[in-house]
Short mmCIF file of C-alpha atoms and ligand atoms in Angstrom, two decimals:
data_model
loop_
_atom_site.label_atom_id
_atom_site.label_comp_id
_atom_site.label_asym_id
_atom_site.label_seq_id
_atom_site.Cartn_x
_atom_site.Cartn_y
_atom_site.Cartn_z
CA MET A 1 14.12 -22.85 10.38
CA ARG A 2 15.52 -25.80 12.34
CA HIS A 3 12.52 -27.97 11.74
CA SER A 4 11.79 -27.06 8.17
CA ASP A 5 12.75 -30.50 6.85
CA LYS A 6 10.54 -32.38 9.33
CA PRO A 7 6.78 -32.78 8.98
CA LEU A 8 4.90 -30.46 11.36
CA SER A 9 3.15 -33.33 13.09
CA ALA A 10 6.56 -34.70 14.09
CA ILE A 11 7.53 -31.41 15.74
CA SER A 12 4.36 -31.02 17.76
CA PRO A 13 0.80 -32.19 17.05
CA GLN A 14 -0.51 -29.02 18.73
CA TYR A 15 1.62 -26.81 16.52
CA ALA A 16 0.53 -28.75 13.44
CA LYS A 17 -3.09 -28.25 14.46
CA LEU A 18 -2.54 -24.56 15.05
CA CYS A 19 -1.03 -24.17 11.57
CA LYS A 20 -4.00 -26.05 10.12
CA PHE A 21 -6.36 -23.59 11.83
CA SER A 22 -4.31 -20.65 10.44
CA ALA A 23 -4.54 -22.09 6.94
CA GLU A 24 -8.31 -22.45 7.25
CA ILE A 25 -8.74 -18.87 8.48
CA SER A 26 -6.60 -17.60 5.60
CA MET A 27 -8.58 -19.75 3.20
CA VAL A 28 -11.79 -18.00 4.23
CA SER A 29 -10.18 -14.52 4.06
CA SER A 30 -8.70 -15.25 0.65
CA ILE A 31 -12.17 -16.15 -0.64
CA GLY A 32 -13.32 -12.80 0.75
CA SER A 33 -10.50 -11.06 -1.12
CA LEU A 34 -11.56 -12.73 -4.34
CA LEU A 35 -15.13 -11.50 -3.85
CA ASN A 36 -13.85 -8.01 -3.13
CA TRP A 37 -11.69 -8.06 -6.27
CA ASP A 38 -14.73 -9.14 -8.24
CA GLN A 39 -16.81 -6.35 -6.73
CA GLU A 40 -14.19 -3.83 -7.82
CA THR A 41 -13.74 -5.20 -11.34
CA TYR A 42 -16.56 -7.16 -12.98
CA MET A 43 -19.50 -7.50 -10.58
CA PRO A 44 -22.82 -6.26 -12.03
CA ALA A 45 -24.24 -3.31 -10.10
CA LYS A 46 -27.38 -5.13 -9.02
CA ALA A 47 -25.32 -7.78 -7.24
CA ALA A 48 -24.22 -5.25 -4.61
CA ALA A 49 -26.79 -6.11 -1.93
CA HIS A 50 -26.13 -9.85 -2.09
CA ARG A 51 -22.37 -9.24 -2.22
CA ALA A 52 -22.63 -7.25 1.01
CA GLU A 53 -24.32 -10.26 2.63
CA GLN A 54 -21.62 -12.59 1.29
CA ALA A 55 -18.90 -10.29 2.62
CA ALA A 56 -20.53 -10.11 6.04
CA PHE A 57 -21.02 -13.90 6.15
CA LEU A 58 -17.39 -14.65 5.27
CA SER A 59 -16.00 -12.06 7.69
CA ALA A 60 -18.07 -13.53 10.50
CA LEU A 61 -17.01 -17.05 9.55
CA ALA A 62 -13.30 -16.13 9.50
CA HIS A 63 -13.68 -14.24 12.75
CA GLU A 64 -15.43 -17.10 14.53
CA LYS A 65 -12.79 -19.54 13.36
CA ALA A 66 -9.97 -17.21 14.42
CA THR A 67 -11.34 -16.60 17.90
CA CYS A 68 -12.48 -20.07 19.02
CA SER A 69 -11.17 -21.04 22.43
CA GLU A 70 -9.40 -24.10 21.03
CA ILE A 71 -6.94 -21.79 19.23
CA GLY A 72 -6.23 -19.97 22.47
CA ASP A 73 -5.52 -23.29 24.19
CA LEU A 74 -3.29 -24.47 21.36
CA ILE A 75 -1.28 -21.24 21.40
CA SER A 76 -0.79 -21.55 25.18
CA ALA A 77 0.32 -25.18 24.81
CA CYS A 78 2.77 -24.26 22.06
CA GLU A 79 4.15 -21.32 24.03
CA GLN A 80 5.06 -23.72 26.83
CA ASP A 81 6.68 -26.27 24.52
CA ARG A 82 10.41 -25.50 24.68
CA THR A 83 11.15 -27.47 21.50
CA LEU A 84 9.08 -24.82 19.71
CA THR A 85 9.90 -21.64 21.59
CA GLY A 86 13.30 -22.43 23.14
CA ASP A 87 15.04 -20.64 20.30
CA SER A 88 13.12 -17.37 20.14
CA LYS A 89 14.38 -16.71 16.61
CA SER A 90 13.11 -19.96 15.07
CA SER A 91 10.25 -19.89 12.56
CA GLU A 92 8.05 -21.74 15.00
CA ALA A 93 8.73 -19.33 17.87
CA ARG A 94 8.12 -16.31 15.65
CA ASN A 95 4.94 -17.85 14.26
CA ILE A 96 3.64 -18.53 17.74
CA ARG A 97 4.48 -15.00 18.91
CA GLU A 98 2.57 -13.49 15.98
CA MET A 99 -0.33 -15.94 16.34
CA ARG A 100 -0.69 -14.82 19.94
CA ARG A 101 -0.75 -11.20 18.81
CA ASP A 102 -3.42 -11.88 16.17
CA PHE A 103 -5.50 -13.96 18.57
CA GLU A 104 -5.45 -11.29 21.28
CA HIS A 105 -6.40 -8.68 18.70
CA ARG A 106 -9.30 -10.65 17.21
CA THR A 107 -10.81 -11.89 20.43
CA LYS A 108 -11.33 -8.30 21.52
CA LEU A 109 -13.77 -7.77 18.64
CA PRO A 110 -17.32 -9.16 18.88
CA THR A 111 -18.32 -11.22 15.80
CA GLU A 112 -21.43 -9.09 15.39
CA LEU A 113 -19.29 -5.94 15.05
CA VAL A 114 -16.94 -7.58 12.54
CA ALA A 115 -19.89 -8.66 10.39
CA GLU A 116 -21.49 -5.22 10.66
CA LEU A 117 -18.26 -3.52 9.59
CA ALA A 118 -18.04 -5.79 6.56
CA ARG A 119 -21.74 -5.36 5.65
CA VAL A 120 -21.88 -1.58 6.05
CA GLY A 121 -18.41 -1.24 4.50
CA SER A 122 -19.48 -3.12 1.41
CA GLN A 123 -22.64 -0.99 1.05
CA ALA A 124 -20.82 2.26 1.80
CA GLN A 125 -18.22 1.44 -0.83
CA GLU A 126 -20.98 1.22 -3.44
CA VAL A 127 -22.49 4.51 -2.31
CA TRP A 128 -19.02 6.09 -2.39
CA LYS A 129 -18.58 5.09 -6.04
CA THR A 130 -21.82 6.85 -7.05
CA ALA A 131 -21.24 9.83 -4.77
CA ARG A 132 -17.79 10.33 -6.24
CA GLU A 133 -19.13 10.10 -9.81
CA LYS A 134 -21.91 12.56 -9.00
CA ASN A 135 -19.71 14.78 -6.85
CA ASP A 136 -22.28 14.43 -4.07
CA PHE A 137 -20.85 14.40 -0.54
CA ALA A 138 -24.33 14.67 1.02
CA MET A 139 -25.13 11.25 -0.46
CA PHE A 140 -22.05 9.67 1.12
CA ARG A 141 -22.21 11.53 4.44
CA PRO A 142 -24.65 9.23 6.37
CA TRP A 143 -22.60 6.20 5.30
CA LEU A 144 -19.34 7.76 6.36
CA GLU A 145 -20.98 8.60 9.69
CA LYS A 146 -22.00 4.95 10.11
CA MET A 147 -18.52 3.75 9.23
CA MET A 148 -16.90 6.21 11.64
CA ASP A 149 -19.21 5.09 14.47
CA LEU A 150 -18.43 1.45 13.78
CA THR A 151 -14.71 2.13 13.49
CA ARG A 152 -14.71 4.05 16.76
CA ARG A 153 -16.48 1.10 18.39
CA LYS A 154 -13.85 -1.18 16.96
CA ALA A 155 -11.07 1.00 18.38
CA GLU A 156 -12.80 1.03 21.78
CA CYS A 157 -12.96 -2.79 21.76
CA LEU A 158 -9.30 -3.07 20.82
CA GLY A 159 -8.32 -0.62 23.53
CA ASN A 160 -5.44 1.77 23.37
CA GLY A 161 -2.99 -0.19 25.46
CA SER A 162 -1.02 2.35 27.42
CA ALA A 163 -1.82 6.04 27.68
CA GLY A 164 -2.31 6.40 23.94
CA GLU A 165 -5.36 7.48 21.99
CA LEU A 166 -8.13 5.48 20.28
CA TYR A 167 -6.53 6.06 16.90
CA ASP A 168 -3.45 4.05 18.00
CA ALA A 169 -5.54 0.90 18.26
CA LEU A 170 -6.49 1.27 14.59
CA LEU A 171 -2.98 2.15 13.48
CA ASP A 172 -1.56 -0.90 15.26
CA GLU A 173 -3.52 -3.18 12.95
CA TYR A 174 -1.59 -1.96 9.90
CA GLU A 175 1.71 -0.91 11.45
CA PRO A 176 2.26 -2.98 14.59
CA GLY A 177 3.57 -0.88 17.45
CA ALA A 178 3.26 2.54 15.81
CA THR A 179 1.50 5.41 17.62
CA ALA A 180 -0.10 8.62 16.36
CA LYS A 181 2.21 10.67 18.55
CA GLU A 182 5.35 9.07 17.13
CA ILE A 183 4.07 9.46 13.61
CA GLU A 184 3.23 13.08 14.17
CA GLY A 185 6.79 13.48 15.47
CA VAL A 186 8.29 12.24 12.18
CA PHE A 187 5.65 13.60 9.81
CA MET A 188 5.44 17.22 10.93
CA PRO A 189 9.15 18.05 10.50
CA LEU A 190 9.09 16.11 7.22
CA ALA A 191 6.09 18.15 6.05
CA GLU A 192 7.93 21.37 6.91
CA ARG A 193 11.07 20.35 5.01
CA LEU A 194 8.98 19.19 2.06
CA SER A 195 6.91 22.37 1.96
CA LEU A 196 10.13 24.40 1.91
CA LEU A 197 11.60 22.26 -0.86
CA VAL A 198 8.44 22.50 -2.97
CA LYS A 199 8.38 26.28 -2.49
CA GLU A 200 12.07 26.57 -3.32
CA LEU A 201 11.62 24.50 -6.51
CA GLY A 202 8.53 26.47 -7.46
CA ALA A 203 10.44 29.73 -7.10
CA SER A 204 13.63 28.63 -8.86
CA GLY A 205 13.39 29.29 -12.56
CA LYS A 206 11.57 27.02 -14.95
CA PRO A 207 9.92 23.78 -13.87
CA PRO A 208 10.48 20.80 -16.22
CA SER A 209 7.98 20.63 -19.08
CA ASP A 210 5.41 17.86 -18.88
CA ALA A 211 4.68 17.97 -22.62
CA PRO A 212 5.96 14.39 -23.29
CA LEU A 213 3.31 13.07 -20.90
CA ARG A 214 0.43 14.85 -22.61
CA HIS A 215 0.45 12.90 -25.88
CA PRO A 216 -2.90 11.10 -25.97
CA ILE A 217 -2.23 7.35 -25.81
CA ASP A 218 -4.93 4.76 -26.31
CA PRO A 219 -5.61 2.78 -23.10
CA SER A 220 -4.99 -0.53 -24.87
CA ARG A 221 -1.43 0.63 -25.72
CA GLN A 222 -0.95 1.83 -22.16
CA HIS A 223 -2.05 -1.60 -20.95
CA GLU A 224 0.50 -3.22 -23.25
CA LEU A 225 3.27 -0.98 -21.90
CA GLY A 226 2.22 -1.74 -18.31
CA LEU A 227 2.40 -5.49 -18.93
CA PHE A 228 5.78 -5.12 -20.61
CA VAL A 229 7.22 -3.26 -17.62
CA ILE A 230 5.84 -5.48 -14.88
CA ARG A 231 7.10 -8.56 -16.70
CA ALA A 232 10.56 -7.00 -16.76
CA MET A 233 10.26 -6.21 -13.05
CA GLY A 234 9.71 -9.90 -12.42
CA PHE A 235 5.99 -9.95 -11.65
CA ASP A 236 4.76 -13.42 -12.59
CA LEU A 237 1.72 -13.00 -14.84
CA GLU A 238 1.02 -16.71 -14.74
CA ALA A 239 0.37 -16.23 -11.05
CA GLY A 240 -1.45 -12.92 -11.36
CA ARG A 241 -3.46 -10.56 -13.55
CA LEU A 242 -3.82 -6.88 -14.34
CA ASP A 243 -7.33 -5.37 -14.59
CA THR A 244 -8.95 -1.93 -14.51
CA THR A 245 -10.69 -0.30 -11.51
CA ALA A 246 -11.63 3.15 -10.23
CA HIS A 247 -8.97 2.87 -7.53
CA PRO A 248 -5.84 0.83 -8.29
CA PHE A 249 -4.97 -1.92 -5.81
CA CYS A 250 -3.12 -5.20 -5.34
CA SER A 251 -4.60 -8.24 -3.68
CA GLY A 252 -2.43 -11.22 -2.78
CA MET A 253 -5.08 -13.88 -2.45
CA GLY A 254 -2.97 -16.93 -1.99
CA PRO A 255 -0.34 -19.14 -3.59
CA GLY A 256 -0.25 -18.48 -7.34
CA ASP A 257 -2.86 -15.72 -7.28
CA THR A 258 -1.94 -12.05 -6.97
CA ARG A 259 -4.27 -9.56 -8.65
CA LEU A 260 -3.28 -6.06 -9.71
CA THR A 261 -5.53 -3.29 -10.94
CA THR A 262 -4.83 0.08 -12.53
CA ARG A 263 -6.67 2.86 -14.35
CA TYR A 264 -6.02 4.59 -17.66
CA ARG A 265 -6.24 8.24 -18.63
CA GLU A 266 -5.72 8.91 -22.28
CA GLN A 267 -4.23 12.36 -21.75
CA SER A 268 -1.74 11.31 -19.10
CA TRP A 269 -0.20 7.98 -19.93
CA THR A 270 2.41 7.85 -17.17
CA ASP A 271 -0.33 7.87 -14.48
CA ALA A 272 -1.27 4.31 -15.38
CA LEU A 273 2.35 3.30 -15.88
CA TYR A 274 3.27 4.41 -12.37
CA SER A 275 0.19 3.05 -10.67
CA THR A 276 0.78 -0.28 -12.44
CA MET A 277 4.43 -0.35 -11.34
CA HIS A 278 3.35 0.60 -7.83
CA GLU A 279 0.82 -2.22 -7.56
CA ALA A 280 3.27 -4.65 -9.17
CA GLY A 281 5.77 -3.71 -6.43
CA HIS A 282 3.18 -4.84 -3.90
CA GLY A 283 2.49 -7.85 -6.10
CA ILE A 284 6.11 -8.97 -6.22
CA TYR A 285 6.21 -8.85 -2.41
CA GLU A 286 3.06 -10.99 -2.24
CA GLN A 287 4.36 -13.45 -4.83
CA SER A 288 7.69 -13.78 -3.01
CA LEU A 289 6.38 -14.45 0.50
CA PRO A 290 7.04 -18.02 1.67
CA LYS A 291 3.51 -19.25 0.94
CA THR A 292 4.39 -22.94 0.82
CA PRO A 293 1.55 -25.35 1.58
CA ALA A 294 3.02 -26.00 5.04
CA LEU A 295 3.33 -22.29 5.85
CA PHE A 296 0.22 -20.90 4.10
CA GLY A 297 -1.82 -18.86 6.55
CA THR A 298 0.87 -18.71 9.22
CA PRO A 299 2.41 -15.29 10.04
CA ILE A 300 5.75 -16.29 8.49
CA SER A 301 3.97 -16.39 5.12
CA GLU A 302 2.55 -12.88 5.52
CA ALA A 303 3.87 -9.34 5.03
CA ILE A 304 5.38 -7.53 8.05
CA SER A 305 3.38 -4.32 7.94
CA LEU A 306 1.74 -2.01 5.45
CA GLY A 307 4.64 0.44 5.80
CA ILE A 308 7.10 -2.18 4.59
CA HIS A 309 4.62 -3.28 1.91
CA GLU A 310 4.44 0.31 0.71
CA SER A 311 8.23 0.62 0.73
CA GLN A 312 8.25 -2.07 -1.95
CA SER A 313 5.66 -0.44 -4.19
CA ARG A 314 7.26 2.99 -3.85
CA MET A 315 10.68 1.60 -4.68
CA TRP A 316 9.54 0.33 -8.07
CA GLU A 317 7.38 3.33 -8.75
CA ASN A 318 9.73 6.14 -7.71
CA PHE A 319 13.26 4.95 -7.11
CA VAL A 320 13.31 2.70 -10.17
CA GLY A 321 10.57 4.14 -12.37
CA ARG A 322 11.45 7.81 -11.95
CA SER A 323 15.19 7.33 -12.43
CA ARG A 324 17.13 8.43 -15.50
CA GLU A 325 18.49 4.89 -15.96
CA PHE A 326 14.99 3.41 -16.12
CA TRP A 327 14.06 5.76 -18.97
CA VAL A 328 17.27 4.99 -20.87
CA TRP A 329 15.84 1.50 -21.07
CA LEU A 330 12.11 2.18 -21.39
CA LEU A 331 11.83 5.18 -23.71
CA PRO A 332 12.75 3.33 -26.94
CA GLN A 333 10.47 0.46 -25.88
CA ALA A 334 7.59 2.86 -25.18
CA LYS A 335 8.06 4.51 -28.58
CA GLN A 336 7.87 1.07 -30.16
CA ILE A 337 4.74 0.01 -28.26
CA PHE A 338 2.97 3.31 -28.89
CA GLY A 339 3.47 2.95 -32.60
CA GLY A 340 6.80 4.64 -33.35
CA ALA A 341 7.26 7.40 -35.91
CA GLY A 342 4.46 7.33 -38.47
CA GLY A 343 2.71 4.57 -36.50
CA PRO A 344 -0.98 4.45 -35.66
CA LEU A 345 -0.53 6.94 -32.83
CA GLY A 346 1.06 9.50 -35.10
CA GLY A 347 4.52 9.07 -33.69
CA ALA A 348 3.67 9.97 -30.12
CA LEU A 349 6.91 10.58 -28.24
CA ARG A 350 8.78 11.04 -31.52
CA GLY A 351 11.77 13.23 -30.82
CA VAL A 352 11.35 13.02 -27.05
CA SER A 353 14.71 12.50 -25.31
CA VAL A 354 15.57 10.60 -22.15
CA GLU A 355 16.44 13.88 -20.44
CA GLU A 356 13.07 15.36 -21.35
CA ILE A 357 11.05 12.44 -20.10
CA PHE A 358 13.19 12.05 -16.97
CA ALA A 359 12.51 15.72 -16.17
CA ALA A 360 8.81 15.45 -17.05
CA VAL A 361 8.16 12.59 -14.60
CA ASN A 362 9.96 14.42 -11.81
CA THR A 363 7.79 17.42 -11.22
CA ALA A 364 7.18 18.91 -7.80
CA LYS A 365 3.88 20.65 -8.25
CA PRO A 366 1.12 20.90 -5.66
CA SER A 367 -1.99 19.12 -6.95
CA LEU A 368 -5.40 17.80 -5.91
CA ILE A 369 -5.27 14.03 -6.34
CA ARG A 370 -3.12 11.92 -4.03
CA VAL A 371 -2.63 8.93 -6.33
CA GLU A 372 -1.42 11.23 -9.10
CA ALA A 373 0.80 13.37 -6.90
CA ASP A 374 4.53 13.62 -7.51
CA GLU A 375 7.12 12.22 -5.16
CA ALA A 376 7.76 15.49 -3.37
CA THR A 377 4.17 16.57 -2.65
CA TYR A 378 2.73 13.09 -2.08
CA ASN A 379 3.50 13.00 1.61
CA LEU A 380 1.65 16.27 2.14
CA HIS A 381 -1.52 14.57 0.84
CA VAL A 382 -0.97 11.78 3.34
CA LEU A 383 -0.34 14.17 6.18
CA ILE A 384 -3.70 15.88 5.56
CA ARG A 385 -5.59 12.56 5.68
CA PHE A 386 -3.71 11.47 8.81
CA ARG A 387 -4.66 14.66 10.64
CA LEU A 388 -8.32 14.53 9.53
CA GLU A 389 -8.93 10.88 10.34
CA ARG A 390 -7.22 11.21 13.68
CA ALA A 391 -9.58 14.13 14.50
CA LEU A 392 -12.59 12.13 13.23
CA ILE A 393 -11.78 9.24 15.56
CA SER A 394 -11.11 11.44 18.58
CA GLY A 395 -14.40 13.26 17.91
CA GLN A 396 -12.76 16.64 17.37
CA LEU A 397 -14.03 16.63 13.80
CA ALA A 398 -17.60 15.82 12.69
CA VAL A 399 -18.24 14.07 9.37
CA LYS A 400 -20.35 16.99 8.14
CA ASP A 401 -17.31 19.26 8.47
CA VAL A 402 -14.98 17.01 6.47
CA PRO A 403 -15.30 18.84 3.10
CA GLY A 404 -14.59 22.23 4.67
CA GLU A 405 -11.64 20.98 6.72
CA TRP A 406 -10.31 19.04 3.76
CA ASN A 407 -10.37 22.09 1.52
CA ALA A 408 -8.79 24.30 4.18
CA ALA A 409 -5.98 21.78 4.70
CA TYR A 410 -5.26 21.61 0.97
CA LYS A 411 -5.01 25.36 0.90
CA LYS A 412 -2.72 25.41 3.92
CA TYR A 413 -0.31 22.57 3.06
CA LEU A 414 -0.41 22.49 -0.73
CA GLY A 415 -1.63 25.96 -1.57
CA VAL A 416 -4.33 24.65 -3.92
CA THR A 417 -8.06 25.37 -4.09
CA VAL A 418 -10.24 22.26 -4.17
CA PRO A 419 -12.91 22.85 -6.86
CA ASP A 420 -15.31 20.05 -5.83
CA ASP A 421 -15.59 17.09 -3.44
CA ALA A 422 -15.00 14.52 -6.19
CA ARG A 423 -11.50 15.96 -6.44
CA GLY A 424 -11.48 16.59 -2.71
CA CYS A 425 -12.62 14.44 0.17
CA LEU A 426 -14.42 11.90 -2.05
CA GLN A 427 -11.31 10.88 -3.99
CA ASP A 428 -10.16 7.93 -1.86
CA VAL A 429 -12.01 4.66 -1.26
CA HIS A 430 -10.36 3.97 2.14
CA TRP A 431 -12.76 5.56 4.59
CA SER A 432 -15.80 4.02 2.88
CA PHE A 433 -14.88 0.60 4.15
CA GLY A 434 -13.29 1.56 7.40
CA LEU A 435 -9.60 1.75 6.53
CA ILE A 436 -8.70 4.27 9.20
CA GLY A 437 -5.12 4.35 10.42
CA TYR A 438 -4.03 3.11 7.02
CA PHE A 439 -2.94 6.36 5.29
CA PRO A 440 0.14 7.00 7.49
CA THR A 441 1.61 3.72 6.25
CA TYR A 442 2.03 5.34 2.82
CA THR A 443 4.48 7.91 4.13
CA LEU A 444 6.16 5.37 6.41
CA GLY A 445 6.61 3.34 3.22
CA ASN A 446 8.35 6.24 1.49
CA LEU A 447 10.66 6.69 4.45
CA TYR A 448 11.53 2.99 4.70
CA CYS A 449 12.01 2.86 0.95
CA ALA A 450 14.48 5.76 0.80
CA GLN A 451 16.51 4.31 3.66
CA LEU A 452 16.59 0.82 2.12
CA TRP A 453 17.51 2.26 -1.27
CA GLU A 454 20.70 3.80 0.11
CA THR A 455 21.69 0.41 1.52
CA ILE A 456 20.78 -1.44 -1.68
CA ASN A 457 22.95 0.89 -3.76
CA LYS A 458 25.90 0.18 -1.50
CA LYS A 459 25.29 -3.57 -1.81
CA ILE A 460 24.71 -3.48 -5.59
CA PRO A 461 27.08 -0.77 -6.92
CA SER A 462 26.18 -1.50 -10.58
CA LEU A 463 22.43 -1.22 -10.00
CA GLY A 464 22.09 1.93 -12.14
CA GLU A 465 23.87 0.29 -15.05
CA GLN A 466 21.68 -2.81 -14.71
CA MET A 467 18.50 -0.73 -14.70
CA SER A 468 19.53 1.09 -17.85
CA ARG A 469 19.51 -2.33 -19.56
CA GLY A 470 16.10 -3.23 -18.11
CA ASP A 471 17.76 -5.80 -15.87
CA PHE A 472 16.03 -5.81 -12.48
CA GLY A 473 16.98 -9.35 -11.49
CA THR A 474 19.65 -8.48 -8.90
CA LEU A 475 17.41 -5.87 -7.27
CA LYS A 476 14.46 -8.24 -7.08
CA ALA A 477 16.67 -11.02 -5.72
CA TRP A 478 17.99 -8.70 -3.00
CA LEU A 479 14.46 -7.73 -1.99
CA ASN A 480 13.35 -11.37 -2.08
CA GLN A 481 16.19 -12.51 0.10
CA ASN A 482 16.39 -9.65 2.59
CA ILE A 483 12.75 -8.60 2.95
CA HIS A 484 10.19 -10.89 1.34
CA ALA A 485 11.52 -14.24 2.52
CA HIS A 486 11.22 -13.23 6.19
CA GLY A 487 7.44 -12.83 6.25
CA ARG A 488 6.53 -11.54 9.72
CA ARG A 489 9.69 -12.88 11.35
CA TYR A 490 10.74 -9.32 12.29
CA ARG A 491 8.91 -6.11 13.16
CA ALA A 492 9.25 -3.26 10.65
CA GLY A 493 11.59 -1.14 12.77
CA GLU A 494 13.72 -4.17 13.64
CA LEU A 495 14.13 -5.14 9.97
CA CYS A 496 14.96 -1.55 9.02
CA GLU A 497 17.75 -1.37 11.59
CA MET A 498 18.99 -4.83 10.71
CA LEU A 499 19.32 -4.00 7.01
CA THR A 500 20.33 -0.33 7.12
CA GLY A 501 22.10 -0.15 10.47
CA LYS A 502 19.95 2.80 11.59
CA PRO A 503 16.50 3.52 12.96
CA LEU A 504 13.97 5.06 10.59
CA SER A 505 14.75 8.67 9.68
CA ALA A 506 13.48 11.29 7.23
CA ASP A 507 17.01 12.17 6.08
CA PRO A 508 17.41 9.59 3.27
CA LEU A 509 14.10 10.63 1.70
CA MET A 510 15.04 14.31 1.83
CA ARG A 511 18.52 13.52 0.42
CA HIS A 512 16.91 11.59 -2.42
CA LEU A 513 14.39 14.30 -3.32
CA GLU A 514 16.77 17.23 -2.99
CA GLY A 515 19.52 15.41 -4.91
CA LYS A 516 17.25 14.55 -7.80
CA LEU A 517 14.97 17.58 -8.03
CA ARG A 518 17.27 20.56 -7.43
CA PRO A 519 19.38 20.02 -10.58
CA LEU A 520 16.22 19.50 -12.66
CA PHE A 521 14.70 22.79 -11.55
CA ARG A 522 17.85 24.85 -12.02
ZN1 LIG B 601 0.52 1.01 -2.24
#
C-alpha cells in the first residue's frame, strides 16, 4: 500500500500500463458476465444461437488481450523493478505475482479452444435447461460428452504441474494450489463423520417438524422478505439487483453492479430465503472488494478463491440465517410481511414460535437436491459430484454411465433413491458449461466458514445479541476489513491461518453441526 497515494504512472509507467491492460481484460469479461446474466434471466429463447456467438467472440477477445506478448514483457519488466517488488508484501508486488500466475495460466490455452468452450458451453447450457425440464438425459448426453472432451483438452493444455492428475489443473483455476488428493484427504473423513452424525440424528427420537415451512407463501411476498433481509445484511441494492432464475447465482460484474438471482417455491418459502441470503453473501464480498478505478481489473480487486467466496455465502446462509438469534429478529418481521394474523395469506406462521422455526430450518435429512439440502447433508452431495467429475476427467467414468453412477452414489452416501434424472444428474447447471473442479470449493467454503466463525465469535463476543436485533453491521465490518479488503493479496490457506491461527480443519464444522443439531433432535 506504500504507493497508494501516488498516481500509478509516477510509480512505474510499465506497471501503469500493465494495470491498464488488466482493466481492459476485466472490462471485456464483465460485458460477458452481463450477457450471461441476461441469458439466465430475460433473454428470449430464440436469441440463444446468436448469444452463443457473442459469448464465443467476447471470450476470444478477452483471451487474446490477456495473452499478448506485450503483457508478458511488461510483467517481466515489473518483476525486475525493485521499487515495485522489493517489498514482497506491497500491493504492487502481490498484484504482479498474481498477474504472472494468470498470464502463465492463460497463455497455455489456445484462443480457439477458449472460444470453443464458450460457444459449446453456451449451447449446452440451453440444451441442459430443456433436458432438465423434460427429464431427458439422452438429449443432454452428446453435449455433456462434447463439454467433457473440451474440458479434458483444457486440462491437458494447462498441465498438471508435478505428479498430480489432470483434474488438479482444473481445480487450480478455482482454488489455487489445491489438489484432488488433498481434497480427498479432508473430504472422506468428513463424509464419514457426517454420515455417522446424520444416522445418529435419524435414529434419535423425533426429528424437528418442518410444518412452519410448508405454509404456501406467494412468491411476491417471498421476494419482499428476501429484499428485506439482504438490505439488513448490508447488500447495497443501489449497486445490485435480485432476479429469478432456474439456478440461483451471483455475478459481480464491476464497480456498482452486483447481480443476485434466486428462485421461489410456493410450498417451501425458506428455500428462496436461504438461497437469496447465500447469493447476497457472495454479493457483499463482491461489493466490498477494492474495485477503485485505479485497481479495477487487477488481482488485488478480485476474490481470493471460490472456497473463500463460498465461506462468505455459507456464513450468511447457515451461521447467521440458521441461528436462533436470527429468527428472534426475523420471525415477527416475516409474519408482518406475509400478512400477519387475518391478513391476505390467512395468517401464515400465526402461532409459530422462534423455537419451532429454529428447529424446522435445522433438519438433517438425506434428500435429492443439493441446493435445497440441509447443512449436515450438503457436503455429501458435494462429495458425490467431486468423485464423479474426477472420474469423468480421468476417463474412468463415461458420460453414458453418469445417471447410473449418480443414482448408486446417492443410495450409498445419502441412502435415497433417485426417482428421475431431473432430480438426479440433471439438477446442476455446472457441467453444462464446463465448470469442472468447481464443486469441491463448496465444501471447502463450509470448512473455511466454520473455522472463521469461531474466530469471529471470539472477536465479537456480543455477536449473538446483535443478530437478535437484526444488527449485522459489526459482522459485515469484520468481514470487510479482514477478508474482503485484501482481494487476492493472500492465498486462501494463508489467510485462514493468519485469521484463525490454524490450518484448515474439519473440526470446527463438526463442532458447529453437532453442537447445534444434537439438542434439537433429542
Ligand atoms: Zn455459493
